[in-house]
Structures are given as C-alpha cells and as structure tokens.
Amino acid sequence: MRKLILIQCGAAVLALGPRIWARSAGQDAELRPAVAEVELTLGEKETKTDLMNRAKNQARAEALANANGVRVDSITAVNNGKVLLDLVNASARGILVEGTFRELPPSDGFRYRVKFEGKALPPRQIHLDPSFTVKVAVDQDGVFRPGDLMHLTIRSTADASIHVFNVFADGSVTVLIPNRYHTDKTIRANTDLVFPSPAEEQQGIKLKAALLPNQKDASESIVVIATKEPVDLVGSDFKEAILKEFDAGNTGGITQLALKLLRLGDAAWTQSVETYRIVGVR
C-alpha cells in the first residue's frame, strides 16, 4: 500500500496492514443488495493487472448504481478515500459495503469478466449542525518537499472527540489519531490541538512527507471527523500495531464508520478536509 505521509518513531517507520471489519448483527436490515457484472477489453497501453482493477472498480460503481438508482459518475467514488473525503455527498448517493468478486469466463489475456456481489447503504440526505464545526490546517501553506515534517492544527467550536485520517491519492486511508502513542481523542472548544506536539516529536513521533519512486508530486488530504460525544469509529487494534489502515477497495471499515455516524444523528458530528501537495525535486 502506498504511504506518502508516515508516522515515524525514531528510525523505524511503523504501520499496520489493511484490515477488514465484520458487520455486527442487525445491520443487514439497513442494506440493499448491490450486484453488477462487467466485461472489459484490454486497452492499448494497459496491463492485465490494470484491466482487472478497472473492471473491478467499474463493477463496484455499477453495483452501487443498481442498488440505489443513483448514477456514480466516477468509478473511484466508491473507494475508501473518496467516501471519507465527503461523507455528506457519499451518503446522498449511497455507500457500498464490501462485497465479493467472482471471475467469470471468458477471462483471457485480452478480456476480463467479473461479477461483484455486495450490499449498499441507501441514499440519505445529511444536514449537519452549522454551529458545530471543526477545522484542520497544515503548515508550510500546504506544500511539502520529500522529507519535510508536517504539523496539523485542529480546532473545534465545541468540546469534541476527534478522529484524524490521512487519505492518499490511490484512495487508501491511514488513521493518524488515535494511534498507540496518541490515544486521547478529546479536543476542547476553541483551543488548538497540534499534532504531532513538541513533546510527541521529542519522543520521535513525526509526520514526514514522502513520494513513491519515480513519482514527481502527489496531492493528499487530511480528514478530521469530530463528534459531540465520545465514540469509537475505528476499533482498538491500533493499540497493538501503531496505525490502522484501509486499502482503497476494502470498503467495509469505512462503511462501518459511516453507519456509526448516521446512527449518532446529523447534529452530533461534523468533518473537515485539508488538501496538501508533496512536490519532488525537478
């Protein structure tokens, strides 16, 4: 999985592999069947892996449209990062729950046919409380070179519990707060929370910008979700493995997060997104 922002503890980069969340009993009543079958042909400059990924993305998008009758304009709109970046609009078109793929014949070197079977949350309009807001900002005017250290400043209009996520260009998501060393999710009203704090940096906890090999630049995002009451959106396994991650396609974990927020009620939560760039040396 790609990582352009890393929490580095001392000299070691620590991370947790992707996990799939199981749904709790009783949630199926809220979901609709989402099924689609897609067959695509290999493009001129496309690898077989590219073809498989394109077909699976399109199958997910068509399954969501079939379930809810709402067209998904971009096939990337069903990945974890896109859902998390805009939960309000994602909820308006419905959110795809993780399903399964089944490869169908004919699937050869030039054609790929696949069927997706899953479930989807029905569309729902969300109206957030305008008096309850959270803001996140990054330093350096949001432009970083590889190796630069990043600091986040978060402020809420009310006492709140926060979760902070890093959304990468490929749609994968890493949970920054909470983590093993920063378990307290509380933020006080109209008070800046800086992450990592100077004390955390002295412990070796740093956010460091990085690019993949041969990558010239990247646009990524920080997402903060604030809730008026304490709520666990991501589970507790970060306590054992530093960071929790979700890859782009395994949408189960982000779906669970959305379900929890919807059950809290529209006035009980809010979110903020800040985009930044990492620019390589040319």
PDB file of C-alpha atoms in Angstrom:
ATOM      1  CA  MET A   1       0.000   0.000   0.000  1.00  0.00           C
ATOM      2  CA  ARG A   2       1.219   3.490  -0.794  1.00  0.00           C
ATOM      3  CA  LYS A   3       2.283   5.789   2.000  1.00  0.00           C
ATOM      4  CA  LEU A   4       3.141   9.409   1.345  1.00  0.00           C
ATOM      5  CA  ILE A   5       2.800  10.522   4.942  1.00  0.00           C
ATOM      6  CA  LEU A   6       4.312   8.309   7.598  1.00  0.00           C
ATOM      7  CA  ILE A   7       4.358   8.334  11.356  1.00  0.00           C
ATOM      8  CA  GLN A   8       7.994   7.678  12.116  1.00  0.00           C
ATOM      9  CA  CYS A   9       9.032   6.620  15.582  1.00  0.00           C
ATOM     10  CA  GLY A  10      12.786   7.085  15.926  1.00  0.00           C
ATOM     11  CA  ALA A  11      14.463   5.465  12.922  1.00  0.00           C
ATOM     12  CA  ALA A  12      11.697   2.949  12.224  1.00  0.00           C
ATOM     13  CA  VAL A  13       8.632   3.519  10.121  1.00  0.00           C
ATOM     14  CA  LEU A  14       5.751   1.716  11.802  1.00  0.00           C
ATOM     15  CA  ALA A  15       2.498   0.801  10.114  1.00  0.00           C
ATOM     16  CA  LEU A  16      -0.419  -1.596  10.275  1.00  0.00           C
ATOM     17  CA  GLY A  17      -1.571  -3.628   7.303  1.00  0.00           C
ATOM     18  CA  PRO A  18      -5.108  -3.318   5.955  1.00  0.00           C
ATOM     19  CA  ARG A  19      -7.916  -4.883   7.948  1.00  0.00           C
ATOM     20  CA  ILE A  20     -11.467  -5.851   7.119  1.00  0.00           C
ATOM     21  CA  TRP A  21     -14.203  -5.148   9.639  1.00  0.00           C
ATOM     22  CA  ALA A  22     -17.082  -7.537  10.188  1.00  0.00           C
ATOM     23  CA  ARG A  23     -20.607  -6.165  10.374  1.00  0.00           C
ATOM     24  CA  SER A  24     -22.419  -6.506  13.650  1.00  0.00           C
ATOM     25  CA  ALA A  25     -25.735  -8.319  13.894  1.00  0.00           C
ATOM     26  CA  GLY A  26     -28.802  -6.368  12.888  1.00  0.00           C
ATOM     27  CA  GLN A  27     -27.120  -4.103  10.332  1.00  0.00           C
ATOM     28  CA  ASP A  28     -28.244  -6.096   7.274  1.00  0.00           C
ATOM     29  CA  ALA A  29     -31.759  -4.640   7.604  1.00  0.00           C
ATOM     30  CA  GLU A  30     -30.353  -1.240   6.560  1.00  0.00           C
ATOM     31  CA  LEU A  31     -28.629  -2.558   3.453  1.00  0.00           C
ATOM     32  CA  ARG A  32     -29.687  -3.254  -0.127  1.00  0.00           C
ATOM     33  CA  PRO A  33     -28.305  -5.919  -2.493  1.00  0.00           C
ATOM     34  CA  ALA A  34     -25.662  -4.464  -4.822  1.00  0.00           C
ATOM     35  CA  VAL A  35     -24.824  -6.671  -7.805  1.00  0.00           C
ATOM     36  CA  ALA A  36     -23.171  -5.982 -11.155  1.00  0.00           C
ATOM     37  CA  GLU A  37     -21.373  -7.911 -13.883  1.00  0.00           C
ATOM     38  CA  VAL A  38     -18.744  -6.276 -16.096  1.00  0.00           C
ATOM     39  CA  GLU A  39     -16.692  -7.425 -19.081  1.00  0.00           C
ATOM     40  CA  LEU A  40     -13.914  -5.167 -20.390  1.00  0.00           C
ATOM     41  CA  THR A  41     -11.254  -5.436 -23.094  1.00  0.00           C
ATOM     42  CA  LEU A  42      -7.556  -4.735 -22.591  1.00  0.00           C
ATOM     43  CA  GLY A  43      -6.576  -1.208 -23.596  1.00  0.00           C
ATOM     44  CA  GLU A  44      -3.674  -0.414 -25.904  1.00  0.00           C
ATOM     45  CA  LYS A  45      -1.270   0.629 -23.117  1.00  0.00           C
ATOM     46  CA  GLU A  46      -2.919  -1.317 -20.319  1.00  0.00           C
ATOM     47  CA  THR A  47      -1.506  -4.257 -18.381  1.00  0.00           C
ATOM     48  CA  LYS A  48      -3.630  -7.214 -17.363  1.00  0.00           C
ATOM     49  CA  THR A  49      -3.496  -6.004 -13.763  1.00  0.00           C
ATOM     50  CA  ASP A  50      -4.707  -2.578 -14.889  1.00  0.00           C
ATOM     51  CA  LEU A  51      -7.577  -4.236 -16.756  1.00  0.00           C
ATOM     52  CA  MET A  52      -8.583  -6.299 -13.716  1.00  0.00           C
ATOM     53  CA  ASN A  53      -8.534  -3.253 -11.444  1.00  0.00           C
ATOM     54  CA  ARG A  54     -10.539  -1.187 -13.943  1.00  0.00           C
ATOM     55  CA  ALA A  55     -13.148  -3.911 -14.292  1.00  0.00           C
ATOM     56  CA  LYS A  56     -13.476  -4.339 -10.535  1.00  0.00           C
ATOM     57  CA  ASN A  57     -13.816  -0.594  -9.982  1.00  0.00           C
ATOM     58  CA  GLN A  58     -16.479  -0.364 -12.666  1.00  0.00           C
ATOM     59  CA  ALA A  59     -18.320  -3.364 -11.229  1.00  0.00           C
ATOM     60  CA  ARG A  60     -18.397  -1.707  -7.801  1.00  0.00           C
ATOM     61  CA  ALA A  61     -19.684   1.546  -9.267  1.00  0.00           C
ATOM     62  CA  GLU A  62     -22.382  -0.193 -11.314  1.00  0.00           C
ATOM     63  CA  ALA A  63     -23.408  -2.306  -8.323  1.00  0.00           C
ATOM     64  CA  LEU A  64     -23.915   0.845  -6.254  1.00  0.00           C
ATOM     65  CA  ALA A  65     -25.955   2.409  -9.052  1.00  0.00           C
ATOM     66  CA  ASN A  66     -28.041  -0.754  -9.422  1.00  0.00           C
ATOM     67  CA  ALA A  67     -28.728  -0.871  -5.682  1.00  0.00           C
ATOM     68  CA  ASN A  68     -29.761   2.732  -5.225  1.00  0.00           C
ATOM     69  CA  GLY A  69     -30.741   4.012  -8.655  1.00  0.00           C
ATOM     70  CA  VAL A  70     -28.211   6.828  -8.347  1.00  0.00           C
ATOM     71  CA  ARG A  71     -25.604   7.111 -11.063  1.00  0.00           C
ATOM     72  CA  VAL A  72     -21.989   7.153  -9.896  1.00  0.00           C
ATOM     73  CA  ASP A  73     -20.154   9.491 -12.262  1.00  0.00           C
ATOM     74  CA  SER A  74     -16.670   8.337 -11.279  1.00  0.00           C
ATOM     75  CA  ILE A  75     -15.734   4.731 -10.628  1.00  0.00           C
ATOM     76  CA  THR A  76     -13.279   5.953  -7.998  1.00  0.00           C
ATOM     77  CA  ALA A  77     -16.192   7.379  -5.997  1.00  0.00           C
ATOM     78  CA  VAL A  78     -16.700   4.019  -4.324  1.00  0.00           C
ATOM     79  CA  ASN A  79     -13.223   3.713  -2.806  1.00  0.00           C
ATOM     80  CA  ASN A  80     -12.445   4.383   0.834  1.00  0.00           C
ATOM     81  CA  GLY A  81     -10.721   7.702   0.309  1.00  0.00           C
ATOM     82  CA  LYS A  82     -13.496   9.208  -1.802  1.00  0.00           C
ATOM     83  CA  VAL A  83     -16.158   8.151   0.697  1.00  0.00           C
ATOM     84  CA  LEU A  84     -14.214   9.540   3.654  1.00  0.00           C
ATOM     85  CA  LEU A  85     -13.377  12.837   1.928  1.00  0.00           C
ATOM     86  CA  ASP A  86     -17.041  13.751   1.616  1.00  0.00           C
ATOM     87  CA  LEU A  87     -19.340  11.674   3.790  1.00  0.00           C
ATOM     88  CA  VAL A  88     -22.254  14.046   3.180  1.00  0.00           C
ATOM     89  CA  ASN A  89     -22.254  13.602  -0.605  1.00  0.00           C
ATOM     90  CA  ALA A  90     -21.310   9.934  -0.319  1.00  0.00           C
ATOM     91  CA  SER A  91     -24.366   9.363   1.853  1.00  0.00           C
ATOM     92  CA  ALA A  92     -26.538  11.183  -0.689  1.00  0.00           C
ATOM     93  CA  ARG A  93     -25.716   8.603  -3.367  1.00  0.00           C
ATOM     94  CA  GLY A  94     -25.410   5.635  -1.014  1.00  0.00           C
ATOM     95  CA  ILE A  95     -22.325   3.854   0.279  1.00  0.00           C
ATOM     96  CA  LEU A  96     -21.142   0.488  -0.948  1.00  0.00           C
ATOM     97  CA  VAL A  97     -20.488  -2.194   1.654  1.00  0.00           C
ATOM     98  CA  GLU A  98     -17.633  -4.559   0.997  1.00  0.00           C
ATOM     99  CA  GLY A  99     -18.664  -7.490  -1.164  1.00  0.00           C
ATOM    100  CA  THR A 100     -17.007 -10.247  -3.160  1.00  0.00           C
ATOM    101  CA  PHE A 101     -15.729 -10.589  -6.721  1.00  0.00           C
ATOM    102  CA  ARG A 102     -16.168 -13.685  -8.868  1.00  0.00           C
ATOM    103  CA  GLU A 103     -14.201 -14.074 -12.078  1.00  0.00           C
ATOM    104  CA  LEU A 104     -16.322 -15.338 -14.963  1.00  0.00           C
ATOM    105  CA  PRO A 105     -15.424 -16.867 -18.320  1.00  0.00           C
ATOM    106  CA  PRO A 106     -14.243 -15.693 -20.737  1.00  0.00           C
ATOM    107  CA  SER A 107     -11.308 -14.101 -18.926  1.00  0.00           C
ATOM    108  CA  ASP A 108      -8.154 -14.314 -21.021  1.00  0.00           C
ATOM    109  CA  GLY A 109      -5.219 -12.067 -21.773  1.00  0.00           C
ATOM    110  CA  PHE A 110      -7.379  -9.564 -23.663  1.00  0.00           C
ATOM    111  CA  ARG A 111     -10.740  -9.673 -21.879  1.00  0.00           C
ATOM    112  CA  TYR A 112     -11.722  -9.748 -18.236  1.00  0.00           C
ATOM    113  CA  ARG A 113     -15.201 -10.514 -16.923  1.00  0.00           C
ATOM    114  CA  VAL A 114     -16.074 -10.175 -13.263  1.00  0.00           C
ATOM    115  CA  LYS A 115     -19.170 -10.128 -11.061  1.00  0.00           C
ATOM    116  CA  PHE A 116     -19.464  -8.111  -7.864  1.00  0.00           C
ATOM    117  CA  GLU A 117     -21.973  -9.072  -5.176  1.00  0.00           C
ATOM    118  CA  GLY A 118     -22.323  -6.947  -2.077  1.00  0.00           C
ATOM    119  CA  LYS A 119     -24.674  -4.611  -0.262  1.00  0.00           C
ATOM    120  CA  ALA A 120     -25.164  -0.862  -0.150  1.00  0.00           C
ATOM    121  CA  LEU A 121     -26.451   1.724   2.259  1.00  0.00           C
ATOM    122  CA  PRO A 122     -29.462   3.537   0.759  1.00  0.00           C
ATOM    123  CA  PRO A 123     -29.112   7.240  -0.136  1.00  0.00           C
ATOM    124  CA  ARG A 124     -29.698   9.684   2.678  1.00  0.00           C
ATOM    125  CA  GLN A 125     -29.522  13.473   2.870  1.00  0.00           C
ATOM    126  CA  ILE A 126     -27.440  14.747   5.790  1.00  0.00           C
ATOM    127  CA  HIS A 127     -27.916  18.166   7.389  1.00  0.00           C
ATOM    128  CA  LEU A 128     -25.075  18.998   9.776  1.00  0.00           C
ATOM    129  CA  ASP A 129     -25.378  21.446  12.678  1.00  0.00           C
ATOM    130  CA  PRO A 130     -23.899  24.741  11.346  1.00  0.00           C
ATOM    131  CA  SER A 131     -22.899  25.802  14.867  1.00  0.00           C
ATOM    132  CA  PHE A 132     -20.722  22.705  15.345  1.00  0.00           C
ATOM    133  CA  THR A 133     -17.651  22.843  13.140  1.00  0.00           C
ATOM    134  CA  VAL A 134     -14.103  21.541  13.141  1.00  0.00           C
ATOM    135  CA  LYS A 135     -11.187  22.877  11.105  1.00  0.00           C
ATOM    136  CA  VAL A 136      -7.829  21.354  10.248  1.00  0.00           C
ATOM    137  CA  ALA A 137      -4.839  23.171   8.769  1.00  0.00           C
ATOM    138  CA  VAL A 138      -1.370  22.063   7.723  1.00  0.00           C
ATOM    139  CA  ASP A 139       1.772  24.163   7.932  1.00  0.00           C
ATOM    140  CA  GLN A 140       4.032  25.369   5.072  1.00  0.00           C
ATOM    141  CA  ASP A 141       0.980  26.608   3.150  1.00  0.00           C
ATOM    142  CA  GLY A 142       0.174  23.006   2.311  1.00  0.00           C
ATOM    143  CA  VAL A 143       3.207  22.412   0.059  1.00  0.00           C
ATOM    144  CA  PHE A 144       5.935  19.987   1.115  1.00  0.00           C
ATOM    145  CA  ARG A 145       9.147  18.510  -0.233  1.00  0.00           C
ATOM    146  CA  PRO A 146      10.046  14.871   0.420  1.00  0.00           C
ATOM    147  CA  GLY A 147      11.492  14.654   3.915  1.00  0.00           C
ATOM    148  CA  ASP A 148       9.691  17.745   5.221  1.00  0.00           C
ATOM    149  CA  LEU A 149       7.947  17.398   8.560  1.00  0.00           C
ATOM    150  CA  MET A 150       4.245  18.187   8.691  1.00  0.00           C
ATOM    151  CA  HIS A 151       2.207  19.553  11.585  1.00  0.00           C
ATOM    152  CA  LEU A 152      -1.579  19.591  11.856  1.00  0.00           C
ATOM    153  CA  THR A 153      -3.542  22.239  13.756  1.00  0.00           C
ATOM    154  CA  ILE A 154      -7.095  21.251  14.668  1.00  0.00           C
ATOM    155  CA  ARG A 155      -9.783  23.446  16.261  1.00  0.00           C
ATOM    156  CA  SER A 156     -13.415  22.755  17.123  1.00  0.00           C
ATOM    157  CA  THR A 157     -16.228  25.106  18.091  1.00  0.00           C
ATOM    158  CA  ALA A 158     -17.259  22.720  20.890  1.00  0.00           C
ATOM    159  CA  ASP A 159     -15.731  20.107  23.146  1.00  0.00           C
ATOM    160  CA  ALA A 160     -15.486  17.043  20.950  1.00  0.00           C
ATOM    161  CA  SER A 161     -13.949  13.671  20.257  1.00  0.00           C
ATOM    162  CA  ILE A 162     -11.901  13.570  17.059  1.00  0.00           C
ATOM    163  CA  HIS A 163     -10.582  11.032  14.582  1.00  0.00           C
ATOM    164  CA  VAL A 164      -7.900  12.124  12.108  1.00  0.00           C
ATOM    165  CA  PHE A 165      -7.262  10.354   8.797  1.00  0.00           C
ATOM    166  CA  ASN A 166      -4.694  10.629   6.022  1.00  0.00           C
ATOM    167  CA  VAL A 167      -6.235   9.943   2.582  1.00  0.00           C
ATOM    168  CA  PHE A 168      -3.752   9.015  -0.134  1.00  0.00           C
ATOM    169  CA  ALA A 169      -4.044   9.551  -3.885  1.00  0.00           C
ATOM    170  CA  ASP A 170      -4.899   5.882  -4.508  1.00  0.00           C
ATOM    171  CA  GLY A 171      -7.898   6.022  -2.149  1.00  0.00           C
ATOM    172  CA  SER A 172      -6.247   4.204   0.737  1.00  0.00           C
ATOM    173  CA  VAL A 173      -6.659   5.614   4.240  1.00  0.00           C
ATOM    174  CA  THR A 174      -4.468   5.667   7.358  1.00  0.00           C
ATOM    175  CA  VAL A 175      -5.762   6.609  10.809  1.00  0.00           C
ATOM    176  CA  LEU A 176      -3.429   9.190  12.387  1.00  0.00           C
ATOM    177  CA  ILE A 177      -5.439   9.791  15.583  1.00  0.00           C
ATOM    178  CA  PRO A 178      -5.958   7.678  17.579  1.00  0.00           C
ATOM    179  CA  ASN A 179      -2.692   5.748  17.498  1.00  0.00           C
ATOM    180  CA  ARG A 180      -0.734   3.812  20.086  1.00  0.00           C
ATOM    181  CA  TYR A 181       1.034   6.930  21.357  1.00  0.00           C
ATOM    182  CA  HIS A 182      -1.870   9.361  20.977  1.00  0.00           C
ATOM    183  CA  THR A 183      -4.908   7.577  22.361  1.00  0.00           C
ATOM    184  CA  ASP A 184      -6.707  10.662  23.702  1.00  0.00           C
ATOM    185  CA  LYS A 185      -9.232  11.818  21.095  1.00  0.00           C
ATOM    186  CA  THR A 186     -10.529  14.776  23.152  1.00  0.00           C
ATOM    187  CA  ILE A 187     -10.340  18.356  21.894  1.00  0.00           C
ATOM    188  CA  ARG A 188     -11.506  21.384  23.869  1.00  0.00           C
ATOM    189  CA  ALA A 189     -13.686  24.098  22.376  1.00  0.00           C
ATOM    190  CA  ASN A 190     -11.826  26.918  20.590  1.00  0.00           C
ATOM    191  CA  THR A 191      -8.447  25.505  21.583  1.00  0.00           C
ATOM    192  CA  ASP A 192      -5.791  24.479  19.067  1.00  0.00           C
ATOM    193  CA  LEU A 193      -4.627  20.888  19.084  1.00  0.00           C
ATOM    194  CA  VAL A 194      -1.280  20.477  17.317  1.00  0.00           C
ATOM    195  CA  PHE A 195      -0.213  17.052  16.064  1.00  0.00           C
ATOM    196  CA  PRO A 196       2.455  15.967  16.497  1.00  0.00           C
ATOM    197  CA  SER A 197       3.006  18.140  19.546  1.00  0.00           C
ATOM    198  CA  PRO A 198       6.554  19.214  20.506  1.00  0.00           C
ATOM    199  CA  ALA A 199       6.526  16.570  23.241  1.00  0.00           C
ATOM    200  CA  GLU A 200       5.488  13.887  20.745  1.00  0.00           C
ATOM    201  CA  GLU A 201       8.232  14.949  18.349  1.00  0.00           C
ATOM    202  CA  GLN A 202      10.755  14.613  21.158  1.00  0.00           C
ATOM    203  CA  GLN A 203       9.528  11.031  21.513  1.00  0.00           C
ATOM    204  CA  GLY A 204      10.252  10.508  17.807  1.00  0.00           C
ATOM    205  CA  ILE A 205       6.672  10.699  16.508  1.00  0.00           C
ATOM    206  CA  LYS A 206       6.794  12.621  13.243  1.00  0.00           C
ATOM    207  CA  LEU A 207       4.728  13.134  10.115  1.00  0.00           C
ATOM    208  CA  LYS A 208       7.161  13.043   7.212  1.00  0.00           C
ATOM    209  CA  ALA A 209       6.338  13.789   3.579  1.00  0.00           C
ATOM    210  CA  ALA A 210       7.487  11.197   1.046  1.00  0.00           C
ATOM    211  CA  LEU A 211       6.983  10.267  -2.593  1.00  0.00           C
ATOM    212  CA  LEU A 212       6.995   6.888  -4.240  1.00  0.00           C
ATOM    213  CA  PRO A 213       9.901   6.087  -6.595  1.00  0.00           C
ATOM    214  CA  ASN A 214       9.537   7.905  -9.942  1.00  0.00           C
ATOM    215  CA  GLN A 215       6.680   9.996  -8.565  1.00  0.00           C
ATOM    216  CA  LYS A 216       7.067  13.730  -9.215  1.00  0.00           C
ATOM    217  CA  ASP A 217       4.326  15.027  -6.948  1.00  0.00           C
ATOM    218  CA  ALA A 218       1.165  13.974  -5.136  1.00  0.00           C
ATOM    219  CA  SER A 219      -1.991  15.533  -3.735  1.00  0.00           C
ATOM    220  CA  GLU A 220      -3.238  14.025  -0.485  1.00  0.00           C
ATOM    221  CA  SER A 221      -5.726  15.029   2.201  1.00  0.00           C
ATOM    222  CA  ILE A 222      -6.198  15.172   5.943  1.00  0.00           C
ATOM    223  CA  VAL A 223      -9.732  14.435   7.152  1.00  0.00           C
ATOM    224  CA  VAL A 224     -10.940  15.203  10.677  1.00  0.00           C
ATOM    225  CA  ILE A 225     -14.241  13.863  11.980  1.00  0.00           C
ATOM    226  CA  ALA A 226     -15.467  15.371  15.247  1.00  0.00           C
ATOM    227  CA  THR A 227     -18.316  14.021  17.373  1.00  0.00           C
ATOM    228  CA  LYS A 228     -20.016  15.739  20.297  1.00  0.00           C
ATOM    229  CA  GLU A 229     -19.904  12.570  22.366  1.00  0.00           C
ATOM    230  CA  PRO A 230     -17.055  10.041  22.645  1.00  0.00           C
ATOM    231  CA  VAL A 231     -17.413   7.344  20.011  1.00  0.00           C
ATOM    232  CA  ASP A 232     -15.061   4.680  18.680  1.00  0.00           C
ATOM    233  CA  LEU A 233     -15.061   4.854  14.885  1.00  0.00           C
ATOM    234  CA  VAL A 234     -12.024   2.715  14.073  1.00  0.00           C
ATOM    235  CA  GLY A 235     -11.704  -0.030  16.677  1.00  0.00           C
ATOM    236  CA  SER A 236      -8.865  -0.569  19.126  1.00  0.00           C
ATOM    237  CA  ASP A 237      -6.341  -2.658  17.178  1.00  0.00           C
ATOM    238  CA  PHE A 238      -4.138   0.426  16.657  1.00  0.00           C
ATOM    239  CA  LYS A 239      -3.032  -0.129  20.263  1.00  0.00           C
ATOM    240  CA  GLU A 240      -1.101  -3.176  19.148  1.00  0.00           C
ATOM    241  CA  ALA A 241       0.149  -2.007  15.750  1.00  0.00           C
ATOM    242  CA  ILE A 242       0.602   1.793  15.896  1.00  0.00           C
ATOM    243  CA  LEU A 243      -1.524   2.740  12.865  1.00  0.00           C
ATOM    244  CA  LYS A 244      -4.724   1.404  11.364  1.00  0.00           C
ATOM    245  CA  GLU A 245      -5.079   1.312   7.596  1.00  0.00           C
ATOM    246  CA  PHE A 246      -7.765   0.669   4.996  1.00  0.00           C
ATOM    247  CA  ASP A 247      -6.849  -0.013   1.395  1.00  0.00           C
ATOM    248  CA  ALA A 248      -8.857   1.638  -1.367  1.00  0.00           C
ATOM    249  CA  GLY A 249     -11.141  -1.247  -2.263  1.00  0.00           C
ATOM    250  CA  ASN A 250     -11.911  -2.980   1.038  1.00  0.00           C
ATOM    251  CA  THR A 251     -14.692  -0.594   1.989  1.00  0.00           C
ATOM    252  CA  GLY A 252     -16.027  -2.495   4.998  1.00  0.00           C
ATOM    253  CA  GLY A 253     -14.239  -0.422   7.627  1.00  0.00           C
ATOM    254  CA  ILE A 254     -15.225   2.951   6.199  1.00  0.00           C
ATOM    255  CA  THR A 255     -18.791   1.711   5.782  1.00  0.00           C
ATOM    256  CA  GLN A 256     -18.881   0.827   9.462  1.00  0.00           C
ATOM    257  CA  LEU A 257     -17.627   4.316  10.271  1.00  0.00           C
ATOM    258  CA  ALA A 258     -20.395   5.860   8.164  1.00  0.00           C
ATOM    259  CA  LEU A 259     -23.011   3.666   9.827  1.00  0.00           C
ATOM    260  CA  LYS A 260     -21.900   4.774  13.275  1.00  0.00           C
ATOM    261  CA  LEU A 261     -22.056   8.441  12.296  1.00  0.00           C
ATOM    262  CA  LEU A 262     -25.504   8.083  10.741  1.00  0.00           C
ATOM    263  CA  ARG A 263     -26.793   6.478  13.922  1.00  0.00           C
ATOM    264  CA  LEU A 264     -25.470   9.372  16.000  1.00  0.00           C
ATOM    265  CA  GLY A 265     -27.729  11.815  14.166  1.00  0.00           C
ATOM    266  CA  ASP A 266     -26.808  14.661  11.831  1.00  0.00           C
ATOM    267  CA  ALA A 267     -26.308  17.238  14.595  1.00  0.00           C
ATOM    268  CA  ALA A 268     -23.886  15.019  16.515  1.00  0.00           C
ATOM    269  CA  TRP A 269     -20.918  15.095  14.136  1.00  0.00           C
ATOM    270  CA  THR A 270     -19.045  17.193  11.609  1.00  0.00           C
ATOM    271  CA  GLN A 271     -15.974  16.892   9.394  1.00  0.00           C
ATOM    272  CA  SER A 272     -13.203  18.963   7.836  1.00  0.00           C
ATOM    273  CA  VAL A 273     -10.843  18.268   4.928  1.00  0.00           C
ATOM    274  CA  GLU A 274      -7.493  19.881   4.131  1.00  0.00           C
ATOM    275  CA  THR A 275      -5.594  19.029   0.949  1.00  0.00           C
ATOM    276  CA  TYR A 276      -1.819  19.394   0.606  1.00  0.00           C
ATOM    277  CA  ARG A 277       0.814  18.697  -2.047  1.00  0.00           C
ATOM    278  CA  ILE A 278       4.131  16.895  -1.967  1.00  0.00           C
ATOM    279  CA  VAL A 279       6.413  18.207  -4.714  1.00  0.00           C
ATOM    280  CA  GLY A 280       9.585  16.399  -5.721  1.00  0.00           C
ATOM    281  CA  VAL A 281      12.817  17.989  -6.912  1.00  0.00           C
ATOM    282  CA  ARG A 282      12.724  18.570 -10.665  1.00  0.00           C
TER     283      ARG A 282
END
